[in-house]
């Protein structure tokens, strides 16, 4: 019998943990062909999430938990889960039930059939989300797909079920700046997309502010595209062309009409414009440099403080 590991990143989800387990276990009870292992990752919660996980693990079989020394972000929590999962099949799910567990049988069927290595969920609407946020999200997918050769699917959730082979491939990517939506796609394999409508969070509130999402989006672009680096070259070339015509114009005007000495306001404008362009390009370079700097330090993506569960053992 195959073992299915379900990884659940949790950050301040005390109100959602029990409900998540109840609904997911009810679905898994209908899956006799697999044994299920739950792996909760407490990502530095400041509420009673860890206590809730401890209580759950003490009560139920097949529940393990990891707890970070501080908040390292959802990407780190997913990586920790993938590294510690023992399953032949591995699923990643949010704790807030926005990834409906009722889809699990469908995902499982796709992957166990052998035709697919991965089954992933994408939502086809963004109902219940602030319209501004949806608009920016859509623009982000448009931009990143233009700039990167790795396809980032619009509306793709992190909810997916993968084979052990694909998990091992993901774990071979050693990068520190992890952008899972890109990584899942970059490693390849045959992915079956299952569509769903947007679900509301069951309890608690979203950990993603607009600003956090914006930074995440920029990180994604930098991690999977070097196109912004070409901006400097393109802008430089364009400005050279403009200045060439300007020089010709000035020479001709001098030869035909003579003496022309006005122009310091326009000169200031031009200098300011060019200074802006230069700073902008240095900024782009800086972004890549900063990411490279973080990569070469080779810091661990997360640090565990405690783990436990399953047989009641706690470290
Ligand atoms: N999460 C996490 N660490 C974080 C932020 C979020 O582990 O720093 C988890 C969170 O507990 C949830 C999942 O990631 O299980 C998705 O987060 P959330 O529901 O807040 O995001 P949204 O669904 O609003 O995009
Ligand atoms: Mg959510």
XYZ file of C-alpha atoms and ligand atoms in Angstrom:
341
model
C 0.000 0.000 0.000
C 1.303 3.457 -0.898
C 1.940 6.054 1.756
C 0.492 9.497 1.060
C 2.119 12.370 2.981
C 0.034 15.500 3.350
C 2.147 18.572 4.100
C 0.374 21.454 5.809
C 2.216 24.748 6.392
C 0.661 26.520 9.376
C 1.314 30.033 10.529
C -1.052 31.195 13.275
C -3.722 28.671 12.360
C -4.866 27.590 15.843
C -8.496 28.007 14.825
C -8.117 26.029 11.601
C -6.005 22.987 12.546
C -8.736 20.840 14.093
C -11.263 21.687 11.403
C -8.673 20.947 8.719
C -7.881 17.553 10.197
C -11.539 16.673 10.665
C -12.504 17.430 7.077
C -9.402 15.968 5.495
C -9.494 12.771 7.557
C -13.146 12.316 6.583
C -12.144 12.438 2.921
C -9.125 10.175 3.435
C -11.271 7.585 5.176
C -12.744 7.014 1.734
C -9.329 6.266 0.242
C -8.611 2.669 1.215
C -5.877 2.312 -1.385
C -3.439 4.594 0.477
C -2.187 5.060 3.992
C -2.120 8.726 4.999
C 0.511 10.586 6.987
C -0.039 14.220 8.041
C 2.963 16.470 8.355
C 2.117 19.850 9.863
C 4.793 22.522 9.739
C 4.405 25.224 12.360
C 6.039 28.248 10.757
C 6.873 30.262 13.858
C 3.278 30.788 14.955
C 2.774 33.263 17.771
C -0.599 31.841 18.787
C -1.440 28.383 20.133
C -0.971 26.522 16.850
C 1.799 24.339 18.243
C -0.325 23.319 21.224
C -3.143 22.437 18.840
C -0.746 20.326 16.744
C 0.643 18.585 19.834
C -2.851 17.744 21.038
C -3.804 16.452 17.607
C -0.676 14.311 17.289
C -1.201 12.846 20.752
C -4.767 11.909 19.898
C -4.518 10.715 16.306
C -2.271 8.213 14.588
C -0.238 9.230 11.567
C 0.164 12.875 12.556
C 3.640 14.408 12.756
C 4.651 18.006 13.227
C 7.724 20.179 12.745
C 8.134 23.517 14.436
C 10.436 26.321 13.266
C 12.531 28.513 15.518
C 10.807 31.570 13.997
C 8.666 32.492 10.995
C 10.557 31.543 7.835
C 7.678 31.910 5.364
C 5.451 29.467 3.546
C 8.131 28.535 1.019
C 10.423 27.386 3.819
C 7.572 25.483 5.463
C 6.809 23.636 2.219
C 10.475 22.758 1.757
C 10.732 21.421 5.312
C 7.642 19.333 4.672
C 8.985 17.925 1.417
C 12.305 17.079 3.078
C 10.656 15.266 5.979
C 7.845 13.540 4.106
C 8.220 9.778 3.858
C 5.398 9.140 1.406
C 5.507 7.552 -2.014
C 3.035 10.292 -2.874
C 3.188 13.752 -1.413
C 0.490 16.419 -1.267
C 0.766 20.047 -0.154
C -2.293 21.771 1.312
C -3.086 25.045 3.081
C -4.347 24.760 6.630
C -7.233 27.167 6.084
C -9.278 24.745 3.929
C -9.018 27.040 0.923
C -7.671 23.909 -0.741
C -10.766 21.705 -0.558
C -9.758 18.215 0.650
C -12.702 16.870 -1.359
C -10.445 17.179 -4.430
C -7.897 14.719 -3.016
C -9.515 11.560 -4.474
C -9.506 13.165 -7.912
C -5.832 14.181 -7.624
C -4.917 10.752 -6.307
C -6.706 8.989 -9.116
C -4.870 11.059 -11.746
C -1.438 10.298 -10.306
C -2.036 6.646 -9.415
C -3.334 5.989 -12.899
C 0.276 6.426 -14.026
C -0.513 8.887 -16.801
C 0.453 11.902 -14.670
C 3.325 12.595 -12.272
C 1.564 15.425 -10.588
C -1.965 16.688 -10.181
C -2.376 20.336 -9.272
C -5.261 22.629 -8.562
C -5.912 25.982 -10.159
C -8.773 28.249 -9.337
C -10.707 29.688 -12.203
C -12.005 32.762 -10.374
C -10.863 35.083 -7.644
C -14.216 35.673 -6.001
C -14.045 37.205 -2.541
C -10.703 38.828 -3.187
C -10.260 42.621 -3.337
C -10.571 43.616 -7.044
C -7.336 45.623 -6.999
C -5.458 42.592 -5.727
C -6.954 40.360 -8.457
C -6.015 42.893 -11.108
C -2.412 43.061 -9.929
C -2.271 39.275 -9.693
C -3.431 38.908 -13.293
C -0.891 41.482 -14.495
C 1.822 39.652 -12.580
C 1.112 36.379 -14.396
C 1.091 38.173 -17.743
C 4.412 39.883 -17.067
C 6.237 36.899 -15.615
C 5.115 34.609 -18.422
C 6.406 37.084 -20.988
C 9.740 37.369 -19.239
C 10.399 33.819 -18.165
C 10.648 30.601 -20.112
C 9.291 28.701 -17.138
C 5.517 28.712 -17.366
C 3.791 30.089 -14.283
C 0.120 29.139 -14.458
C -2.379 31.865 -13.539
C -4.492 30.891 -10.564
C -2.343 27.867 -9.715
C -2.535 27.121 -6.025
C 0.210 25.375 -4.132
C -2.284 22.525 -3.591
C -0.915 19.551 -5.483
C -0.143 15.868 -5.263
C 3.165 14.550 -6.592
C 5.061 11.335 -7.001
C 8.163 10.614 -4.963
C 10.205 11.018 -8.142
C 9.024 14.602 -8.593
C 9.571 15.438 -4.924
C 13.143 14.183 -5.169
C 13.640 16.345 -8.240
C 12.359 19.402 -6.360
C 14.672 18.648 -3.453
C 17.625 18.687 -5.822
C 17.111 22.411 -6.362
C 19.335 23.899 -3.693
C 18.329 27.539 -4.002
C 17.731 29.753 -1.018
C 15.235 32.075 -2.729
C 12.477 29.589 -3.365
C 9.543 30.427 -5.598
C 7.557 27.202 -5.633
C 5.144 28.131 -8.386
C 8.191 28.359 -10.642
C 10.045 25.385 -9.183
C 7.108 23.000 -9.653
C 6.947 23.994 -13.274
C 10.710 24.105 -13.831
C 11.296 20.487 -12.799
C 8.901 19.439 -15.547
C 6.977 16.152 -15.361
C 3.435 15.689 -16.559
C 1.025 17.841 -14.619
C -2.702 17.352 -14.667
C -4.629 20.543 -13.846
C -7.822 20.283 -11.862
C -10.010 23.371 -11.803
C -11.943 24.691 -8.857
C -13.653 27.859 -7.693
C -12.174 30.084 -5.044
C -12.997 29.049 -1.474
C -13.039 31.331 1.529
C -10.712 30.767 4.442
C -12.439 28.770 7.235
C -10.974 30.706 10.180
C -8.324 33.282 11.013
C -7.071 35.711 8.422
C -4.743 35.790 5.431
C -1.054 36.188 6.255
C -0.413 37.955 2.974
C -0.701 41.708 2.912
C -0.684 43.466 -0.438
C 2.899 44.574 0.153
C 4.060 41.044 1.040
C 2.472 39.763 -2.168
C 4.171 42.486 -4.203
C 7.586 41.569 -2.800
C 6.818 37.882 -3.425
C 5.898 38.684 -7.032
C 9.156 40.572 -7.578
C 11.103 37.715 -5.994
C 9.397 35.338 -8.404
C 10.353 37.432 -11.404
C 13.953 37.754 -10.278
C 14.185 34.042 -9.507
C 12.869 32.892 -12.866
C 13.864 35.569 -15.341
C 16.920 37.602 -16.189
C 14.972 39.800 -18.598
C 15.047 42.868 -16.296
C 18.835 42.821 -16.612
C 18.443 43.498 -20.326
C 16.441 46.658 -19.581
C 19.646 48.613 -18.997
C 21.115 47.603 -22.351
C 17.922 48.295 -24.267
C 17.367 51.678 -22.603
C 21.019 52.568 -23.156
C 20.808 51.762 -26.862
C 17.559 53.675 -27.268
C 18.991 56.732 -25.553
C 22.128 56.564 -27.750
C 19.911 56.621 -30.825
C 17.934 59.600 -29.507
C 21.060 61.553 -28.646
C 22.566 60.815 -32.071
C 19.593 62.472 -33.773
C 19.720 65.330 -31.295
C 23.385 65.965 -32.126
C 22.675 65.984 -35.856
C 19.824 68.394 -35.244
C 21.992 70.748 -33.169
C 24.828 70.756 -35.740
C 22.478 71.438 -38.633
C 20.749 74.198 -36.715
C 24.120 75.771 -35.855
C 25.257 75.657 -39.498
C 22.027 77.015 -40.945
C 20.870 79.583 -38.377
C 23.989 80.119 -36.269
C 24.274 81.134 -32.565
C 21.966 79.212 -30.319
C 22.648 79.532 -26.644
C 19.432 78.829 -24.827
C 18.940 75.781 -22.933
C 19.886 75.270 -19.384
C 16.370 74.304 -18.193
C 16.175 71.711 -20.950
C 19.672 70.558 -20.042
C 18.639 70.086 -16.423
C 15.629 68.068 -17.530
C 17.798 65.835 -19.669
C 20.344 65.332 -16.897
C 17.609 64.487 -14.404
C 16.031 62.060 -16.854
C 19.296 60.269 -17.520
C 20.175 60.159 -13.841
C 16.789 58.552 -13.225
C 17.335 55.957 -15.927
C 20.778 55.159 -14.559
C 19.592 54.776 -10.985
C 16.706 52.587 -12.151
C 19.107 50.274 -13.983
C 21.524 50.155 -11.068
C 18.528 49.268 -8.910
C 17.730 46.280 -11.126
C 21.349 45.155 -10.985
C 21.219 45.580 -7.231
C 18.215 43.281 -6.949
C 20.029 40.460 -8.683
C 23.191 41.155 -6.720
C 21.253 41.016 -3.456
C 19.708 37.662 -4.403
C 23.097 36.314 -5.426
C 24.536 37.540 -2.128
C 21.890 35.647 -0.189
C 22.479 32.531 -2.291
C 26.248 32.448 -1.831
C 25.925 32.719 1.930
C 24.318 29.287 1.738
C 22.218 29.797 4.809
C 19.698 27.105 5.664
C 16.196 27.902 4.417
C 14.679 27.123 7.832
C 15.723 26.088 11.323
C 13.790 23.509 13.322
C 13.197 24.035 17.003
C 11.196 20.922 17.752
C 9.463 18.061 16.064
C 7.265 15.274 17.188
C 4.191 13.230 16.669
C 3.217 9.830 15.409
C 4.507 7.541 18.168
C 4.218 10.194 20.824
C 7.986 10.811 20.834
C 8.983 14.443 21.109
C 12.435 15.877 20.768
N 1.709 30.315 5.828
C 2.903 29.944 6.407
N 3.853 30.899 6.664
C 3.641 32.235 6.370
C 2.421 32.595 5.766
C 1.473 31.614 5.502
O 3.134 28.768 6.680
O 4.523 33.042 6.637
C 0.675 29.292 5.554
C -0.671 29.563 6.180
O -0.740 29.058 7.491
C -1.616 28.837 5.246
C -0.932 28.963 3.905
O 0.438 29.273 4.169
O -1.738 27.454 5.566
C -1.563 30.033 3.020
O -1.563 31.254 3.709
P -2.807 32.247 3.672
O -4.081 31.469 3.743
O -2.571 33.274 4.728
O -2.647 32.890 2.233
P -3.810 33.199 1.167
O -4.634 31.953 1.056
O -4.566 34.351 1.708
O -3.064 33.502 -0.094
Mg -5.535 30.986 2.505
